[in-house]
Structure formats: C-alpha cells, structure tokens
Coordinates of C-alpha atoms and ligand atoms in Angstrom, one line a residue:
M23 CA 10.9 8.2 -19.7
E24 CA 9.3 11.6 -18.8
G25 CA 12.5 12.8 -17.3
L26 CA 12.6 10.1 -14.7
I27 CA 15.9 8.5 -13.8
K28 CA 15.4 4.8 -14.0
E29 CA 18.2 3.9 -11.6
R30 CA 16.6 6.2 -8.9
L31 CA 13.0 5.0 -9.1
P32 CA 11.6 4.1 -5.6
R33 CA 11.7 0.3 -5.2
H34 CA 8.5 0.4 -3.2
V35 CA 5.6 3.0 -3.6
A36 CA 2.7 3.0 -1.0
I37 CA -0.5 5.0 -1.7
I38 CA -3.2 6.1 0.6
M39 CA -6.0 6.3 -1.9
D40 CA -8.1 9.0 -0.4
G41 CA -10.9 11.3 -1.6
N42 CA -13.4 9.1 -3.2
G43 CA -16.3 10.4 -1.1
R44 CA -15.3 14.1 -1.9
W45 CA -15.0 13.3 -5.6
A46 CA -18.6 12.0 -5.5
R47 CA -19.9 14.9 -3.4
Q48 CA -18.4 17.5 -5.8
K49 CA -20.5 15.8 -8.5
S50 CA -23.5 15.4 -6.4
L51 CA -23.2 11.6 -6.6
N52 CA -23.4 8.9 -4.0
R53 CA -20.2 8.2 -2.2
I54 CA -20.3 4.6 -3.6
E55 CA -19.9 6.2 -7.1
G56 CA -16.6 7.7 -5.9
H57 CA -15.3 4.3 -5.0
I58 CA -16.5 2.8 -8.3
K59 CA -14.5 5.5 -10.1
G60 CA -11.6 4.9 -7.8
I61 CA -11.1 1.5 -9.4
E62 CA -10.2 3.2 -12.6
A63 CA -7.3 5.0 -10.8
V64 CA -6.2 1.7 -9.3
R65 CA -6.1 0.1 -12.8
A66 CA -4.1 3.1 -14.2
V67 CA -1.6 3.2 -11.3
V68 CA -1.0 -0.6 -11.3
T69 CA -0.4 -0.5 -15.1
S70 CA 1.9 2.5 -14.8
C71 CA 3.9 1.1 -12.0
R72 CA 4.4 -2.1 -13.8
E73 CA 5.5 -0.3 -17.0
L74 CA 7.9 2.0 -15.2
G75 CA 9.5 -0.9 -13.4
I76 CA 8.5 -0.3 -9.8
K77 CA 8.9 -3.5 -7.9
F78 CA 6.5 -3.1 -5.0
L79 CA 3.2 -1.2 -4.9
T80 CA 1.1 -1.1 -1.8
L81 CA -2.4 0.3 -1.9
Y82 CA -4.3 1.2 1.2
A83 CA -7.8 0.0 0.2
F84 CA -9.6 -0.4 3.5
S85 CA -8.4 0.5 7.0
I86 CA -9.3 -1.2 10.2
E87 CA -11.0 2.0 11.2
N88 CA -13.1 2.0 8.0
W89 CA -15.3 -0.8 9.5
R90 CA -17.0 2.0 11.4
R91 CA -18.4 3.4 8.2
P92 CA -22.1 2.9 7.3
G93 CA -22.9 -0.8 6.5
N94 CA -24.0 -0.1 2.9
E95 CA -20.7 1.6 2.2
I96 CA -18.7 -1.3 3.6
S97 CA -20.8 -3.8 1.6
A98 CA -20.2 -1.8 -1.5
L99 CA -16.5 -1.7 -1.0
M100 CA -16.3 -5.4 -0.3
G101 CA -18.3 -6.0 -3.5
L102 CA -16.0 -3.8 -5.4
L103 CA -13.0 -5.7 -4.0
Q104 CA -14.4 -8.9 -5.4
R105 CA -15.3 -7.3 -8.8
Y106 CA -11.8 -5.9 -9.0
L107 CA -10.1 -9.3 -8.2
R108 CA -12.4 -11.1 -10.7
E109 CA -11.7 -8.6 -13.5
E110 CA -8.0 -8.2 -12.9
L111 CA -6.8 -11.7 -12.4
D112 CA -6.0 -12.2 -16.1
E113 CA -4.3 -8.9 -16.3
M114 CA -2.1 -9.7 -13.3
L115 CA -1.1 -13.0 -14.8
E116 CA -0.5 -11.5 -18.3
N117 CA 1.7 -8.8 -16.7
N118 CA 3.4 -11.1 -14.3
I119 CA 2.1 -9.2 -11.3
R120 CA 2.0 -11.1 -8.0
L121 CA -0.8 -10.1 -5.5
K122 CA -0.3 -10.1 -1.8
A123 CA -2.6 -8.8 1.0
I124 CA -1.8 -7.4 4.4
G125 CA -4.2 -6.6 7.2
D126 CA -6.7 -8.5 9.4
L127 CA -7.9 -10.6 6.5
D128 CA -9.9 -12.9 8.7
S129 CA -12.3 -10.1 9.4
L130 CA -13.3 -9.8 5.7
P131 CA -16.5 -11.3 4.6
R132 CA -16.0 -14.9 3.7
D133 CA -16.6 -14.6 -0.1
A134 CA -14.3 -11.6 -0.4
H135 CA -11.7 -13.3 1.8
D136 CA -11.8 -16.6 -0.3
M137 CA -11.5 -14.8 -3.6
L138 CA -8.6 -12.7 -2.2
I139 CA -6.7 -15.9 -1.1
E140 CA -7.5 -17.6 -4.3
T141 CA -6.1 -14.6 -6.4
V142 CA -3.0 -14.4 -4.1
E143 CA -2.3 -18.2 -4.6
K144 CA -2.9 -18.0 -8.5
T145 CA -0.3 -15.3 -8.8
T146 CA 2.5 -16.6 -6.5
H147 CA 4.7 -17.5 -9.5
C148 CA 4.5 -13.9 -10.9
D149 CA 7.7 -11.9 -10.3
A150 CA 7.8 -8.7 -12.3
M151 CA 6.0 -6.7 -9.6
V152 CA 4.3 -7.3 -6.3
L153 CA 1.0 -5.5 -5.8
I154 CA 0.1 -5.4 -2.1
L155 CA -3.5 -4.6 -1.0
A156 CA -3.9 -3.4 2.6
L157 CA -7.3 -4.6 3.6
S158 CA -8.8 -4.2 7.1
Y159 CA -5.3 -3.0 7.7
G160 CA -4.1 -1.0 10.8
G161 CA -0.5 -0.3 11.6
R162 CA -1.1 -0.6 15.4
D163 CA -3.0 -3.8 14.9
E164 CA -0.2 -5.3 12.9
I165 CA 2.4 -4.4 15.5
I166 CA 0.3 -5.9 18.3
R167 CA -0.2 -9.1 16.4
A168 CA 3.6 -9.3 15.7
V169 CA 4.2 -8.9 19.4
R170 CA 1.8 -11.7 20.2
R171 CA 3.5 -14.1 17.8
L172 CA 6.9 -13.0 19.0
I173 CA 6.0 -13.8 22.6
V174 CA 4.7 -17.3 21.6
D175 CA 8.1 -17.9 19.8
A176 CA 9.9 -16.7 22.9
K177 CA 8.0 -19.0 25.1
N178 CA 8.8 -21.9 22.8
K179 CA 12.4 -20.9 23.0
K180 CA 12.6 -20.1 19.2
I181 CA 13.9 -16.6 19.9
R182 CA 15.8 -15.1 22.9
P183 CA 15.1 -11.6 24.1
D184 CA 18.7 -10.6 22.9
Q185 CA 17.8 -11.7 19.4
I186 CA 14.9 -9.3 19.1
S187 CA 16.2 -6.4 16.9
E188 CA 15.2 -4.0 14.2
E189 CA 16.4 -6.7 11.8
T190 CA 14.4 -9.7 13.3
F191 CA 11.2 -7.9 14.4
P192 CA 10.0 -7.1 10.9
N193 CA 9.9 -10.9 10.3
Y194 CA 6.8 -10.9 12.5
L195 CA 5.0 -8.2 10.5
S196 CA 2.7 -8.9 7.6
T197 CA 5.1 -7.2 5.3
K198 CA 7.9 -9.8 5.9
D199 CA 10.1 -10.0 2.8
I200 CA 8.7 -6.7 1.5
P201 CA 11.2 -3.7 1.6
D202 CA 10.0 -0.6 3.5
P203 CA 8.3 1.9 1.2
D204 CA 10.5 4.5 -0.3
L205 CA 7.7 6.8 -1.2
L206 CA 4.2 7.4 0.2
I207 CA 1.7 9.1 -1.8
R208 CA -1.6 10.5 -0.3
T209 CA -4.3 11.9 -2.4
S210 CA -6.9 14.5 -1.6
G211 CA -4.6 16.9 0.3
E212 CA -4.7 15.3 3.8
Y213 CA -1.4 15.4 5.8
R214 CA -1.7 12.3 7.9
I215 CA -0.7 8.6 8.0
S216 CA -4.1 7.2 9.1
N217 CA -2.6 4.2 10.8
F218 CA -0.8 3.0 7.7
L219 CA 2.5 1.0 7.8
L220 CA 3.6 2.6 11.0
W221 CA 6.8 0.6 11.6
Q222 CA 7.7 0.4 7.9
M223 CA 7.5 4.1 7.2
A224 CA 10.2 5.3 9.6
Y225 CA 12.1 6.8 6.7
T226 CA 9.7 6.9 3.9
E227 CA 9.4 10.1 1.8
I228 CA 6.0 11.6 1.9
Y229 CA 4.2 13.2 -1.1
V230 CA 0.7 14.7 -0.8
T231 CA -1.3 15.8 -3.8
K232 CA -4.7 17.7 -3.7
T233 CA -5.9 15.5 -6.6
L234 CA -8.7 13.3 -5.5
W235 CA -8.2 9.5 -5.9
P236 CA -10.7 8.9 -8.7
D237 CA -8.8 11.6 -10.7
F238 CA -5.4 10.2 -10.1
R239 CA -3.6 9.0 -13.3
K240 CA -0.2 8.2 -14.7
E241 CA 0.7 12.0 -15.0
D242 CA 0.1 12.4 -11.3
L243 CA 2.2 9.4 -10.5
I244 CA 5.0 10.7 -12.7
K245 CA 4.8 14.1 -10.8
A246 CA 5.2 12.3 -7.5
L247 CA 8.1 10.3 -8.8
L248 CA 9.9 13.3 -10.2
N249 CA 9.3 15.1 -6.9
Y250 CA 10.8 12.1 -5.1
Q251 CA 13.8 12.0 -7.3
R252 CA 14.7 15.6 -6.4
R253 CA 15.0 14.9 -2.8
Q254 CA 18.0 13.9 -0.8
R255 CA 17.3 11.0 1.6
R256 CA 19.7 11.6 4.4
F257 CA 18.7 8.8 7.0
G258 CA 20.2 11.0 9.8
L259 CA 23.5 11.8 8.0
T260 CA 24.7 15.2 6.9
S261 CA 24.6 16.3 3.2
E262 CA 28.4 16.4 3.3
Q263 CA 28.7 12.8 4.5
L264 CA 26.4 11.7 1.6
A265 CA 28.4 13.7 -0.9
M266 CA 31.5 11.6 0.1
E267 CA 29.6 8.3 -0.3
P268 CA 30.5 6.3 -3.3
G269 CA 27.8 6.2 -6.0
Ligands
IPE307 C1 -10.9 6.6 0.3 O1 -11.9 7.6 0.0 C2 -11.4 5.2 0.2 C3 -11.6 4.5 1.5 C4 -11.2 5.0 2.6 C5 -12.1 3.2 1.4 P1 -12.8 8.1 1.1 O2 -14.0 7.2 1.1 O3 -12.1 8.2 2.4 O4 -13.1 9.5 0.6 P2 -13.3 10.9 1.4 O5 -12.1 11.1 2.3 O6 -14.5 10.7 2.2 O7 -13.4 12.0 0.4
IPE308 C1 -7.4 6.2 4.9 O1 -8.4 7.0 4.4 C2 -7.7 4.7 4.6 C3 -7.8 4.4 3.1 C4 -7.4 5.1 2.2 C5 -8.2 3.0 2.8 P1 -9.5 7.5 5.4 O2 -10.3 8.4 4.6 O3 -10.2 6.4 6.1 O4 -8.6 8.3 6.5 P2 -9.0 9.4 7.5 O5 -10.2 8.8 8.3 O6 -9.4 10.6 6.8 O7 -7.8 9.6 8.4
MG309 MG1 -11.1 9.7 3.3

C-alpha cells in the first residue's frame, strides 16, 4: 500500500481544508468556484481514507469565524453543504461510513441543519469509518459550552469538582467518544490552527502542505501519511524511554 505501514496508520486524521479562494483567484474565477472544486477533494479524501482503513476523519468545513464572510459566500457554502449531503448519502451507506457533525449546529440555516441531522441519523448504523464534519465550529466555543454543561451537572450534583479531570472533561465536548486526532493536515501553506479542536490537538502531529485544497488528492494524503509514519511521537518522554517500551 504505497509504502505505508498499515499498523501505524493514524486512527484519526483531521484536515483544515484551506485555499479554495486562492485556487479560484489563481484561475481568475469567483471564490465560490473554488469551494465547488473543493468538494471534489472532499470526495477523493473520504474515499481514500475509507480504502486505507482510517477510522476517523474530521473535516473543518466552516468555522465559527467564517460567519463573518460576505453573505453570498456563506449562502453558497451552505448550499454546497446540502448538495454534498444529498449526493453522498448513498455513497456513505454503501461504504459503511457514519456521518457525525460538530460545532454550533443550531446556528446553521434550518434546511441545511435538518438535512445534516437527517444524514447523521440515516448513517448511525455504519461502522467502517466515522466522517466528522466541523460546521460553525470553534474550539473556544466548544470548550465554553462544555464548561456550561459541566456547571449545570455540578449544580445538579451529577459530578463533584474532584471528579473533573482530563478523563471526564472530554465527555462534555462535542467530540465525546471520538479519539483525539493523531494527524492534522492543513492545506495551502498556512501554519496556524484557526480555532480548530483546541483541546483535542494537545499532542496531534501537524503536517502543512502548500497544495491548495481543490487540488488535494489521494497522492497528497499518502504523502502526509508517509511523513507521519516517519515521526516519533514522544508524548513528553525521551527517545531512550520509547526504545525500551514493548512494541
Ligand atoms: C477554505 O478555503 C474553505 C473555507 C474556509 C470555508 P478559503 O475560502 O479559506 O480559501 P482562501 O484561504 O481564501 O484561499
Ligand atoms: C479555516 O480556514 C477554517 C476552515 C478551513 C473551514 P480559514 O481560511 O477560515 O482560516 P484563517 O482565517 O485563514 O485562519
Ligand atoms: Mg482560508
């Protein structure tokens, strides 16, 4: 499999799909054309991850900050989301892919929101891969909302302060039951996190490629995975300690 070591594939890959606007500008097209082209990359990456056996794939599709973009761009993106969901449902079912969504979903337009929830519900039985769409997502927003729920539980005596830990807190996040990302890929050469999965990426390996998102294909994914497999994840330990660990 292209030199990849199957046993050492990341369990969870997260992607900041960036560069649609620049892709369009380079071709003297409207930004929206870049987003339309971006969907082809989404399809290619979902299919490739499923084929490779990656268990969790999170795609940053729309950030909470993206609401500040021009209205016509936001409407186009919401329309594309609906089109994607409509066109991909059968593919997801056929390939046993479960859809999940994270973010402030209530702020999505009603029709996009309803179609999203419907697709999520229709794929709950699928278990070969989980595809997580981050929509109206902000890492800080997610943490704040977790804290709010935690305080309500504490008030209702469902949790005591001494029970709040690095193990229990993630249960209040929208990524509950999803392992932390092992690998973050960001396209279009930008070295920043842009408010993505702040809690979850404490020890995620980061890979940045100059490739713009609409051009990203299986070969680019494989390159990122090969690069990931060459790294030593130390989690604070020394290389010597890791060399002594079994396995
Ligand atoms: C990423 O591409 C898609 C979204 C943020 C929705 P951009 O639209 O950010 O593209 P650039 O960064 O302007 O090139
Ligand atoms: C991050 O891209 C969000 C998504 C890919 C959905 P942006 O293009 O919005 O990020 P910044 O503004 O360059 O940090
Ligand atoms: Mg961008």
